[in-house]
Short mmCIF file of C-alpha atoms and ligand atoms in Angstrom, two decimals:
data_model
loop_
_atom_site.label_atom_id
_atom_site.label_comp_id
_atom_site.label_asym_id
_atom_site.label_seq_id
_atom_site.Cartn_x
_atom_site.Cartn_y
_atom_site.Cartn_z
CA UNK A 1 -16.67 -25.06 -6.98
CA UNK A 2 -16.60 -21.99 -4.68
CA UNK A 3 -19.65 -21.41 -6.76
CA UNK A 4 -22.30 -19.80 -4.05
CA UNK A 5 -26.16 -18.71 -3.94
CA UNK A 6 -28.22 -16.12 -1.67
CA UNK A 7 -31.35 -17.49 -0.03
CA UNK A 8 -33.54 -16.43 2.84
CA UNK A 9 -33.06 -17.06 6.24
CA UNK A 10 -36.12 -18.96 7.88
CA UNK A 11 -34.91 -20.14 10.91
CA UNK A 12 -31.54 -20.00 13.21
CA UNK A 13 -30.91 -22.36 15.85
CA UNK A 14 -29.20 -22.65 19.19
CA UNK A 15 -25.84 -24.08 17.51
CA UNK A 16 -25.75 -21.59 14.97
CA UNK A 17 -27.10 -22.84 12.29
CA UNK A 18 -29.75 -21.38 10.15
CA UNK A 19 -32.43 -22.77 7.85
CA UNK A 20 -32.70 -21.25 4.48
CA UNK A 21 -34.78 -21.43 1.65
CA UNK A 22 -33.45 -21.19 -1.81
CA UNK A 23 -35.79 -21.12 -4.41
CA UNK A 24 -38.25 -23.04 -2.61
CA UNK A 25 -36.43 -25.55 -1.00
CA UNK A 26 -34.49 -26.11 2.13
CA UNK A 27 -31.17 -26.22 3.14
CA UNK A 28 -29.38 -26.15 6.97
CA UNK A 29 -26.41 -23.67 6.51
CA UNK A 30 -24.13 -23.10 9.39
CA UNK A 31 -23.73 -18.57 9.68
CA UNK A 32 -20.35 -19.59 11.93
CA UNK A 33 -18.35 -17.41 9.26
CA UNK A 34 -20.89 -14.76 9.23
CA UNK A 35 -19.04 -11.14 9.75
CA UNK A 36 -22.53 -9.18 10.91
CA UNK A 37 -25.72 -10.03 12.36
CA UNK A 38 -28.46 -11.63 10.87
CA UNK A 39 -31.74 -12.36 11.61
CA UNK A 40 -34.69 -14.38 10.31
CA UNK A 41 -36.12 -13.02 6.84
CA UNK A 42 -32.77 -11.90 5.70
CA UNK A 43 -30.84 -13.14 2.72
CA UNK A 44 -27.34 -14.10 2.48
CA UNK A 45 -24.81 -15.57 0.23
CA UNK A 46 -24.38 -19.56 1.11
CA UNK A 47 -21.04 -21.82 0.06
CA UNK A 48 -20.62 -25.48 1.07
CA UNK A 49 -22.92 -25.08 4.05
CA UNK A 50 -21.83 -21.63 5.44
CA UNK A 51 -23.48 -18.31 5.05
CA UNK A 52 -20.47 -16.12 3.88
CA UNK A 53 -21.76 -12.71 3.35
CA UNK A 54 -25.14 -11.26 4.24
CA UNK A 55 -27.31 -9.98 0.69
CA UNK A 56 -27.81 -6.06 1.10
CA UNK A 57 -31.25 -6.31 -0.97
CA UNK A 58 -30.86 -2.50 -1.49
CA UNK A 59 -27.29 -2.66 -2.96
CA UNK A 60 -28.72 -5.84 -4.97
CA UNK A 61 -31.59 -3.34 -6.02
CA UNK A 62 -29.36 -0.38 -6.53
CA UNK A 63 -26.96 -1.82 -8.87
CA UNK A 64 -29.67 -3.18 -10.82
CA UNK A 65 -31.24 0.73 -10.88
CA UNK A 66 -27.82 1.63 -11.86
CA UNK A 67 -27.82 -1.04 -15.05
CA UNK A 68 -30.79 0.26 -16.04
CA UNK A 69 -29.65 3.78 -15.79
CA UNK A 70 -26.86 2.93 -18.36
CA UNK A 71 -29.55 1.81 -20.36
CA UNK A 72 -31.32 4.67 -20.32
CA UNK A 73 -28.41 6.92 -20.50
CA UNK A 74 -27.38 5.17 -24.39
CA UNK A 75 -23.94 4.35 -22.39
CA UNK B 1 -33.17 -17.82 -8.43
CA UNK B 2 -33.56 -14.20 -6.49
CA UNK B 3 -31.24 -11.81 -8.79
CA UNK B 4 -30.46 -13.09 -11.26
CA UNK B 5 -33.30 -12.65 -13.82
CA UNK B 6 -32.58 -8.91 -13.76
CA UNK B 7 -29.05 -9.60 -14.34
CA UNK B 8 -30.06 -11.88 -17.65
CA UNK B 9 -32.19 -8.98 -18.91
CA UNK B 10 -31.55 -9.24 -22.84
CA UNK B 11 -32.26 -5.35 -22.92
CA UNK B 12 -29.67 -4.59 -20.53
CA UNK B 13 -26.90 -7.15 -21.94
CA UNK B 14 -27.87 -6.15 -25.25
CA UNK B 15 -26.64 -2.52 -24.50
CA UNK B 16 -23.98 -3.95 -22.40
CA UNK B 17 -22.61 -5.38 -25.72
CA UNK B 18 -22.69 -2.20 -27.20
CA UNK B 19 -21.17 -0.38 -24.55
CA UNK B 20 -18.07 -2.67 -24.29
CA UNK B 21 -17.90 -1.96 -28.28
CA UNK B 22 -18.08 1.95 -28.04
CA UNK B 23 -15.42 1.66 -25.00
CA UNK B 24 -12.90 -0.58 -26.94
CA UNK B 25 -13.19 0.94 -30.05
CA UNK B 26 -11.58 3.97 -27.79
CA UNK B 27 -8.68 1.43 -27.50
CA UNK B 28 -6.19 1.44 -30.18
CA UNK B 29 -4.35 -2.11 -29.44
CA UNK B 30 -6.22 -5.18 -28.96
CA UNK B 31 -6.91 -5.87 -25.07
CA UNK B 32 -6.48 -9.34 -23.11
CA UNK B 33 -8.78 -10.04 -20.44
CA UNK B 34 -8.09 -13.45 -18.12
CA UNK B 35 -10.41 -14.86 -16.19
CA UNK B 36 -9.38 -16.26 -13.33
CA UNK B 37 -11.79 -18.53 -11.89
CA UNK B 38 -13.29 -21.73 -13.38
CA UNK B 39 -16.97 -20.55 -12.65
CA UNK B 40 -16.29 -17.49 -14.88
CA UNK B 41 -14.68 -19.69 -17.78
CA UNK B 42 -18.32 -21.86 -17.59
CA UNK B 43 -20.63 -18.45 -17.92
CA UNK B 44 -18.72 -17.18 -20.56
CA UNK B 45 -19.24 -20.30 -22.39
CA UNK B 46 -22.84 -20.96 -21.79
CA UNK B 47 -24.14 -17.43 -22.49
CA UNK B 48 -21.32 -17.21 -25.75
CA UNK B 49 -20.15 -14.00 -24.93
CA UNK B 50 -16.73 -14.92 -26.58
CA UNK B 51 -18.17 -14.67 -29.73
CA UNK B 52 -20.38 -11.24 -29.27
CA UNK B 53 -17.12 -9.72 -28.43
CA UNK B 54 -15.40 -7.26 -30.69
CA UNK B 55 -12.26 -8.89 -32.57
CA UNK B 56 -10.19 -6.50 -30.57
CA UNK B 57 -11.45 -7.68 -27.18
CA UNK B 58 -9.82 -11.30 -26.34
CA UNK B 59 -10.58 -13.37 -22.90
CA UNK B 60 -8.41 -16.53 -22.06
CA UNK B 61 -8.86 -18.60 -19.02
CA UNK B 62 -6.42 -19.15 -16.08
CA UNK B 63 -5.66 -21.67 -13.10
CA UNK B 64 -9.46 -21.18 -11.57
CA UNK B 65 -10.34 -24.32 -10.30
CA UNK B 66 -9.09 -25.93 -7.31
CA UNK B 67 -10.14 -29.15 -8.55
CA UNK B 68 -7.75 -28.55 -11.53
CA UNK B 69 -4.77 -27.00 -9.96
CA UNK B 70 -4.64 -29.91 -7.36
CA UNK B 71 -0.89 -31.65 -7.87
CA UNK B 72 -1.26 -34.97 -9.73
CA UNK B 73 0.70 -36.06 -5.94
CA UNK B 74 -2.34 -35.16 -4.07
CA UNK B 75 -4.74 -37.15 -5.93
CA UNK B 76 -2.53 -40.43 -5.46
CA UNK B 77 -1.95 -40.20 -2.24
CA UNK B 78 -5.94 -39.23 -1.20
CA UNK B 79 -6.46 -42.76 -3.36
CA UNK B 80 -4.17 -44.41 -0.99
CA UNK B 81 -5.76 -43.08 1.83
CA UNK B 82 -9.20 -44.16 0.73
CA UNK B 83 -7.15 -47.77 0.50
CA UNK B 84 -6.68 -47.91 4.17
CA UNK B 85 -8.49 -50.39 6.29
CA UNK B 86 -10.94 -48.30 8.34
CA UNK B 87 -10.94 -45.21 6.20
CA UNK B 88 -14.14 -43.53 4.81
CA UNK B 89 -12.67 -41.04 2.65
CA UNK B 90 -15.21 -37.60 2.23
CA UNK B 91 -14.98 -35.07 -0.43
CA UNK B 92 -16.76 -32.66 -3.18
CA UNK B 93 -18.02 -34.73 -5.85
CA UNK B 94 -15.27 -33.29 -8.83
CA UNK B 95 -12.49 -35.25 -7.20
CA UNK B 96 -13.19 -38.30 -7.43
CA UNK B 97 -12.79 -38.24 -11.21
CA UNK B 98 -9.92 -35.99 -10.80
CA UNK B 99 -7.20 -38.54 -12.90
CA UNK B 100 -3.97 -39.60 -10.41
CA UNK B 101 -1.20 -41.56 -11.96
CA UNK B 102 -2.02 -44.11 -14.62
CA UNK B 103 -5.44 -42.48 -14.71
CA UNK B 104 -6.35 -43.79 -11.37
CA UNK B 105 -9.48 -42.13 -9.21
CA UNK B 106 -11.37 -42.31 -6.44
CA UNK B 107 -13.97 -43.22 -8.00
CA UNK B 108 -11.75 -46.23 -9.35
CA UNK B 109 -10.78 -47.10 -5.65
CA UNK B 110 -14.62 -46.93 -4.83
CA UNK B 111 -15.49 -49.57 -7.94
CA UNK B 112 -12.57 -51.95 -6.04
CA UNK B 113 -14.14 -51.08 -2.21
CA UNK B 114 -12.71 -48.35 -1.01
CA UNK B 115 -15.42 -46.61 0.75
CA UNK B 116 -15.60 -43.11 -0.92
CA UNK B 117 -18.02 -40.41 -0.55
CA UNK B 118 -19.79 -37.67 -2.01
CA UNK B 119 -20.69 -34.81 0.01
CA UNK B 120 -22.20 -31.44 0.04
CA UNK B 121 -20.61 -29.45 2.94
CA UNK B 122 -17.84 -30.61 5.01
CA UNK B 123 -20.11 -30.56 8.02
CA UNK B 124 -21.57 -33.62 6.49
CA UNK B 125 -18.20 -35.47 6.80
CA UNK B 126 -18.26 -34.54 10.19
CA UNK B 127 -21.77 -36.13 10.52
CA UNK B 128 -20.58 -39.33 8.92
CA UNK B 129 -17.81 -39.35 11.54
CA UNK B 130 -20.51 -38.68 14.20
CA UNK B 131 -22.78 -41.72 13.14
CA UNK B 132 -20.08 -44.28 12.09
CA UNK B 133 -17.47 -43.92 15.68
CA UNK B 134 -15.98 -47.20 14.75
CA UNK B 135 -14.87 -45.90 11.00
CA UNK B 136 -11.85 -42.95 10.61
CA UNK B 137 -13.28 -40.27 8.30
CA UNK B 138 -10.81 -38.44 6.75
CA UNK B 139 -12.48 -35.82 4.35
CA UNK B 140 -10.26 -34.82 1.51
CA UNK B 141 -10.29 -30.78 1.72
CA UNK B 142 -10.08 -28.56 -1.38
CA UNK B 143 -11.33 -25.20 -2.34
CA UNK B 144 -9.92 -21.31 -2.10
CA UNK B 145 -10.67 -18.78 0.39
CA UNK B 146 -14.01 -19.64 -0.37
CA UNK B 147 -13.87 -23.14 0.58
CA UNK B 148 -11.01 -23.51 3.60
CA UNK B 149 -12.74 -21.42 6.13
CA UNK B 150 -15.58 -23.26 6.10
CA UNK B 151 -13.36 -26.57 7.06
CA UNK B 152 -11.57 -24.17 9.43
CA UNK B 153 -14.97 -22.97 11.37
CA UNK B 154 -15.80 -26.92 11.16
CA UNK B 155 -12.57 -27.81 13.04
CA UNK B 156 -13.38 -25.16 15.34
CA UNK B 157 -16.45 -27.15 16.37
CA UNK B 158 -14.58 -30.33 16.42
CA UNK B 159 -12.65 -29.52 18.88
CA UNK B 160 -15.04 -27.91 21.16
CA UNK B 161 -16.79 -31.30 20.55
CA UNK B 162 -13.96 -33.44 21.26
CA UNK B 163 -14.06 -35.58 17.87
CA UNK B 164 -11.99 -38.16 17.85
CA UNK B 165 -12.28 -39.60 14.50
CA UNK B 166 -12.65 -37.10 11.70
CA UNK B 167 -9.21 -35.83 9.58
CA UNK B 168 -8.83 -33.33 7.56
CA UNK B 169 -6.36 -33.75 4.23
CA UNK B 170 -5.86 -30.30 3.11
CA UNK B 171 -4.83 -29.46 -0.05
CA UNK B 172 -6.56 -26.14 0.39
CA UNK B 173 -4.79 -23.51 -1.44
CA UNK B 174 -4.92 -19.70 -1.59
CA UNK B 175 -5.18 -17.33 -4.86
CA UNK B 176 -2.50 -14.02 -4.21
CA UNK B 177 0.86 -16.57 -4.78
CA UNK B 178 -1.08 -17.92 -8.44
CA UNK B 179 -1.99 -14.23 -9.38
CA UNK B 180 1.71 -13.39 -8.71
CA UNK B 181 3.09 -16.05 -11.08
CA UNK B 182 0.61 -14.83 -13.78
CA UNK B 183 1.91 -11.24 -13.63
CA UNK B 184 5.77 -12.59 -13.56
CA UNK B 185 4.88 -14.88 -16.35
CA UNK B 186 7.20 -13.25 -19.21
CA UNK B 187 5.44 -15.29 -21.98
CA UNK B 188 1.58 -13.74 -20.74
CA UNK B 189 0.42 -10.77 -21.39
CA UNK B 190 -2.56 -10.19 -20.17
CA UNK B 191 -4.14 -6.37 -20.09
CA UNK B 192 -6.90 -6.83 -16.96
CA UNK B 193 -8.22 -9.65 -15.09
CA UNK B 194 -11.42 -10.62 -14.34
CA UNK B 195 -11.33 -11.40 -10.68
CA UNK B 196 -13.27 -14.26 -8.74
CA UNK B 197 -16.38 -13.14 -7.27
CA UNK B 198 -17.09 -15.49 -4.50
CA UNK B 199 -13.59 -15.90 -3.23
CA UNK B 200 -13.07 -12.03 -3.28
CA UNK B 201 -16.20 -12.28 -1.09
CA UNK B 202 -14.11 -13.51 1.73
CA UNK B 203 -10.76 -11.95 0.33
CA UNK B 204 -12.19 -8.44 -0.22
CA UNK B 205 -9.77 -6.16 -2.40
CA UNK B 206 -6.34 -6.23 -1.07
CA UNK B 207 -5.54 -9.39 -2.37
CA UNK B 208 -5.52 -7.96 -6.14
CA UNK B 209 -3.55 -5.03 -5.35
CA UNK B 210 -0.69 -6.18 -6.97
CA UNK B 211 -2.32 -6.02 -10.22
CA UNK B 212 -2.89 -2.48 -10.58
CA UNK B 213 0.56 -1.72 -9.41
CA UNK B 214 1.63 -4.25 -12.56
CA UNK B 215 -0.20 -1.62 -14.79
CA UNK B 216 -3.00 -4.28 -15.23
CA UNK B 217 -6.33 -3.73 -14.65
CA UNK B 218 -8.85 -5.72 -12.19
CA UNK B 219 -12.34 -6.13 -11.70
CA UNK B 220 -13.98 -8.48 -9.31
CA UNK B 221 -17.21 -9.91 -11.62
CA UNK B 222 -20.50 -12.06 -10.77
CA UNK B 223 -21.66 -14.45 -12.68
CA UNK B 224 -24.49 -13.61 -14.88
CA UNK B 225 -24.38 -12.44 -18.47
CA UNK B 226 -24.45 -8.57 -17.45
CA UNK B 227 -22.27 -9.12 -14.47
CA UNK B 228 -19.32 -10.65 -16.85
CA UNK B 229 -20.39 -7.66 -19.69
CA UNK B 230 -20.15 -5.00 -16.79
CA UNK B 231 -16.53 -6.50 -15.61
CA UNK B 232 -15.45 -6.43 -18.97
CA UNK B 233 -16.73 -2.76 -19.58
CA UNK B 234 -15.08 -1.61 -16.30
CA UNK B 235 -11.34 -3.27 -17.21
CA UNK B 236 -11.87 -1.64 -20.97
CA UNK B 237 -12.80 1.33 -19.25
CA UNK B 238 -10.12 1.35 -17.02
CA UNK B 239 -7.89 0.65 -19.72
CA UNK B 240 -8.70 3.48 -21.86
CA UNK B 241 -8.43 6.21 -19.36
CA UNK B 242 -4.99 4.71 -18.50
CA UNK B 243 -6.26 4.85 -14.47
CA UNK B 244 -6.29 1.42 -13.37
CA UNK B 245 -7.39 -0.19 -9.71
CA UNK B 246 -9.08 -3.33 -8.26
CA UNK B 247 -12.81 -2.03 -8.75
CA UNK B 248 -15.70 -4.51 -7.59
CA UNK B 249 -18.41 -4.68 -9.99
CA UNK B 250 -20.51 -7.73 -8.12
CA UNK B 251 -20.75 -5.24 -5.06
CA UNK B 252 -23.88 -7.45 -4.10
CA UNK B 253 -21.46 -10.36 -2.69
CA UNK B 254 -18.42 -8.53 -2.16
CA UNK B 255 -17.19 -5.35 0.10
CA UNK B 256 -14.01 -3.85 -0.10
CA UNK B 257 -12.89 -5.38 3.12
CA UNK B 258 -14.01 -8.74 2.60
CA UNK B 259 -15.40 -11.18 5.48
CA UNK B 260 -12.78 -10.90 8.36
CA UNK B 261 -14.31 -13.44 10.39
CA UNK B 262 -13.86 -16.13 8.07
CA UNK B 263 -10.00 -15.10 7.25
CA UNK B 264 -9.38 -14.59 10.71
CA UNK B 265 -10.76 -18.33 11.34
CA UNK B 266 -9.00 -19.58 8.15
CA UNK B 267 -5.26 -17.77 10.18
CA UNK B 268 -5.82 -19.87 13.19
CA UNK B 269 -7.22 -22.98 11.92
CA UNK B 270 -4.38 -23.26 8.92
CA UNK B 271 -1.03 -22.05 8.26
CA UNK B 272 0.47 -21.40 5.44
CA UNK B 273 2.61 -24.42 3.50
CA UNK B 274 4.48 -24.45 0.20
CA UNK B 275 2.07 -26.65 -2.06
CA UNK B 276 2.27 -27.82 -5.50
CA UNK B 277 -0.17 -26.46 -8.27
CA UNK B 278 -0.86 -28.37 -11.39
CA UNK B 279 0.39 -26.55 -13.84
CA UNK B 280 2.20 -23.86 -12.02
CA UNK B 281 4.23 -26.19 -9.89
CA UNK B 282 5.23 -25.64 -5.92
CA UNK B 283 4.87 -21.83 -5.23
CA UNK B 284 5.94 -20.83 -1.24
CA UNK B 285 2.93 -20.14 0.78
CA UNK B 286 0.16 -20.80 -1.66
CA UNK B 287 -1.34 -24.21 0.50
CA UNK B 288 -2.74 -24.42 3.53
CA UNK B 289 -1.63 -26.96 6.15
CA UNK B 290 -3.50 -27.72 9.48
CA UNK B 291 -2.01 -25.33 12.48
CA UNK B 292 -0.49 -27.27 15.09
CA UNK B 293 -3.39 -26.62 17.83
CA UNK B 294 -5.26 -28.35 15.06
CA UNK B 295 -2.95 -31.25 14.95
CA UNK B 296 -4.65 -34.04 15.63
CA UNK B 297 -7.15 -33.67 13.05
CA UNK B 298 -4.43 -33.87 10.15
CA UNK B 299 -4.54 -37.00 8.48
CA UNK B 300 -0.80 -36.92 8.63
CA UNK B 301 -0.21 -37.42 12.08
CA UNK B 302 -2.96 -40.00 12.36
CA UNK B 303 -1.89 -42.17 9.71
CA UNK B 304 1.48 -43.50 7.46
CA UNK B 305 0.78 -42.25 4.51
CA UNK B 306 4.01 -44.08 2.13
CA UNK B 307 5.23 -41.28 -0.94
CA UNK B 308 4.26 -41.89 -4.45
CA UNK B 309 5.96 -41.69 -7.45
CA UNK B 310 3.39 -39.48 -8.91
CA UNK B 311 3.26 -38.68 -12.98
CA UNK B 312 1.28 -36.31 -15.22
CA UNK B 313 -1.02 -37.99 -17.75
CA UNK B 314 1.29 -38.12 -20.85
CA UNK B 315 0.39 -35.91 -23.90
CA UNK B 316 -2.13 -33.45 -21.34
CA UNK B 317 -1.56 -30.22 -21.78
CA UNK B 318 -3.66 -28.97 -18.62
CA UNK B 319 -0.39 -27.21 -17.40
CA UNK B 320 -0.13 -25.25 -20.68
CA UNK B 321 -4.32 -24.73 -20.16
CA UNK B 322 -4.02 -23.53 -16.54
CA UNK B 323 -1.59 -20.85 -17.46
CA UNK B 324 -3.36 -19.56 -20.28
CA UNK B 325 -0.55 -20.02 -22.95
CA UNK B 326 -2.75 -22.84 -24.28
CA UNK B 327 -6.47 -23.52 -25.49
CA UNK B 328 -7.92 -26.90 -25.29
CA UNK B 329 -8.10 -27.08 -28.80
CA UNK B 330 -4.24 -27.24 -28.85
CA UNK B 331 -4.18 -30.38 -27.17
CA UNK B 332 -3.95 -33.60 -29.25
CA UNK B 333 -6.13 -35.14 -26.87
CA UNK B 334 -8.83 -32.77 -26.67
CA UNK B 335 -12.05 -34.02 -27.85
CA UNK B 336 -10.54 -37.24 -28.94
CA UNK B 337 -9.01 -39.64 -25.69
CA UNK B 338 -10.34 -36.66 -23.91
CA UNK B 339 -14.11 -35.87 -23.45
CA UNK B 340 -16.22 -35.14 -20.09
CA UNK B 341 -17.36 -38.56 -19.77
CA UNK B 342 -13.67 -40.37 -19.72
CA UNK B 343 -11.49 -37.25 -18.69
CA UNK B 344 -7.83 -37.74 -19.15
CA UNK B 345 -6.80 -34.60 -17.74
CA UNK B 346 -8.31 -32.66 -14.85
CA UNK B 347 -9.27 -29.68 -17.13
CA UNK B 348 -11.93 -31.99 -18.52
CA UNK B 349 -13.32 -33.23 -15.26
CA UNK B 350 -15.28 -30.43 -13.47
CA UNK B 351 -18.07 -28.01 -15.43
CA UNK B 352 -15.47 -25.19 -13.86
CA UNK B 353 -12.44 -26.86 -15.90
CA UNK B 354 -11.06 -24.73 -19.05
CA UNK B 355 -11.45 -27.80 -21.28
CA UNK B 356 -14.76 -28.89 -20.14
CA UNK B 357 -16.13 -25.52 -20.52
CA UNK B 358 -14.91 -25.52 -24.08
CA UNK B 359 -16.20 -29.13 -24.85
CA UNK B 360 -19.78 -28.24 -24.11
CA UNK B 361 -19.47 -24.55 -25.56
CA UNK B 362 -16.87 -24.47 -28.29
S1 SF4 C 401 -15.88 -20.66 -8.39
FE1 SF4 C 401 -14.13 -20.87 -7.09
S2 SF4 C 401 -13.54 -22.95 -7.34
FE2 SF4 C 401 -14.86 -22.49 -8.95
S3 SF4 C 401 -13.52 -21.93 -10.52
FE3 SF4 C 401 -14.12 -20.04 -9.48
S4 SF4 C 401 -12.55 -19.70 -8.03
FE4 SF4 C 401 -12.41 -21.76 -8.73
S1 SF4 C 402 -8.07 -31.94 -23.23
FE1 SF4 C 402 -7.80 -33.33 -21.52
S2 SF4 C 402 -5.74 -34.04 -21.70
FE2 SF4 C 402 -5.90 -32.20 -22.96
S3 SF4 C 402 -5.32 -30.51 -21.64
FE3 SF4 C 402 -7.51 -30.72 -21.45
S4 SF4 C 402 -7.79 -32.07 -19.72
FE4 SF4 C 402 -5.68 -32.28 -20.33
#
């Protein structure tokens, strides 16, 4: 249930609340609980409506480096 | 969906498997893990990673849904509400099959009138309440940290707005008071927990400290295949070199700090009430209750709401379920009275549920 899912931010409006696209389709999240900025083009974790957290695509990307790493290093 | 294919690599989980074997064959007893949270329980089942573990390596479920842990009380009186001349009654669309007493649901009320409805976000019971003035929409609130700030940020806007006839019945409850009972639990013992990814988003890593200082390991997780194989790696690991701590493998969702904002809003907009768990019965401070500058929008100052004499299903064993000293299979009803389609208990009701997970997977 608290189950959430990043997706891209496409467009904010005056009330707060942001357009984003998740896998190609649409959905009007409210970024009320957000805790930093966030601007158009970003992605960022969405439960129930709210943005709760803001996707750091290089963290994403580094832990994924860091998987494959353990691969590479035989664990 | 963006990351996630890299995270269902069968390369990497392949040597993910192998690594949790080299690391628990460093172990000389045999290691429990729990899960805590219902979404967990459901990956583990759909991607059978029970079964690739080694025989040494054992992971039970615990009391991760709030669907399942709501009181058998909370569910009756939510159907009475949704009785009430007036009422639309709003909510996520596991409770309504979420069994009261005698079996009763919301989805039973709805076949006999009651006007009951399914929605997405609980700003979509607030536009309900903006479209219909006439109608009292009282939207039936449950969920974690996840969940509650996001009615608390909505209440925030109601009141700026002045809404008159939206209610909130909150049955929200919070996860440090259940982790508590599960490390005083004499009769569990569980080595490490896997810890809730999307909760711990919002809760960050205090709230698991006490598990470390129990000796117990704890690992916040995500939820794909190498996410769960990582968590598991990191609580063998930090079982084998005897240095335990809250770690966060799913460092894409969650900081160490969490999201202030939304506990901050989640302090002013609720305070903290004694509530009743299914299964773990009334713990202090584990609900949350509507603060009283939020007052009016608690559906217990706007209507009489009579107490029920409330009673479990007989013969379900969801209490024994939601504190891990049972498996499904141990219940007579399992798989028999009890399947996803007629669920007699509330394990079998949502995907996230212990003994749904293990219908479909086991
Ligand atoms: S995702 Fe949230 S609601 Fe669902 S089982 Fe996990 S903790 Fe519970
Ligand atoms: S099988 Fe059904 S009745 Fe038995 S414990 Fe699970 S939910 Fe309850």
């Amino acid at each position: 249930m608290c189950l959430a899912f990043p997706g891209k931010i496409i467009s904010i409006d005056e009330n707060n609340q942001a357009v984003i696209d998740v896998e190609g389709t649409r959905r009007e999240t409210s970024l009320d609980l957000m805790d930093e900025a966030v601007t158009i083009g970003e992605y960022i974790v969405c439960h129930a409506g709210f943005a709760i957290h803001k996707v750091d695509e290089e963290l994403a990307l580094e832990q994924i480096a860091m998987l494959r790493q353990l691969l590479e290093d035989e664990i | 969906m963006k990351y996630s294919d890299e995270y269902r690599d069968p390369a990497l989980v392949e040597r993910l498997y192998a690594g949790v074997r080299d690391v628990a064959a460093g172990i000389d007893a045999p290691v429990t893990i729990m899960e805590i949270c219902g979404t967990h329980t459901h990956a583990i089942g759909r991607f059978g990673i029970k079964s690739r573990l080694p025989d040494t390596v054992r992971l039970i479920s615990g009391p991760g849904c709030p669907v399942c842990v709501t009181a058998v009380e909370d569910i009756d009186r939510s159907i009475l509400m949704a009785r009430l001349p007036g009422v639309i009654l709003t909510t996520f669309g596991d409770m309504v099959r979420v069994p009261g007493t005698d079996g009763d649901t919301l989805e039973r009320a709805r076949a006999q009138g009651a006007d009951v409805r399914v929605v997405a976000s609980v700003m979509d019971a607030v536009k309900i309440a903006a479209a219909e003035p006439q109608r009292e929409i009282v939207f039936l609130g449950v969920g974690f940290e996840t969940t509650a700030p996001t009615v608390a940020a909505t209440l925030r806007r109601c009141r700026e707005r002045n809404v008159r006839n939206f209610s909130v019945f909150s049955v929200h409850k919070v996860i440090p008071p259940a982790i508590q009972v599960l490390l005083d639990d004499p009769l569990l013992s569980v080595d490490g927990f896997l810890c809730p990814g999307h909760v711990s988003t919002i809760l960050g890593v205090d709230a698991y400290e006490p598990i470390p200082r129990r000796g117990k390991a704890a690992v916040i997780t995500g939820f794909e295949p190498a996410d769960i194989l990582q968590g598991v790696m990191m609580i063998l690991t930090q079982i084998a070199t005897g240095k335990v701590d809250v770690e966060i493998q799913y460092g894409r969702a969650v900081n160490r700090e969490g999201n202030p904002v939304a506990r901050k809003m989640m302090s002013e907009v609720f305070r903290p009430m004694d509530a009743r768990w299914r299964g773990l019965g009334k713990l202090p401070g584990s609900g949350l209750a509507l603060a009283d500058e939020y007052a009016t929008f608690d559906v217990f100052n706007r209507f009489d709401i009579p107490t029920v004499e409330s009673k479990e299903v007989a013969g379900c064993l969801c209490g024994g379920v939601l504190t891990g000293r049972k498996s499904p299979a141990d219940c007579p009803l399992f798989r028999t009275r009890c399947t996803p389609a007629h669920p007699v208990g509330p394990c079998m009701v949502s995907r996230e549920g212990t003994c749904a997970a293990y219908y479909r997977y086991y």
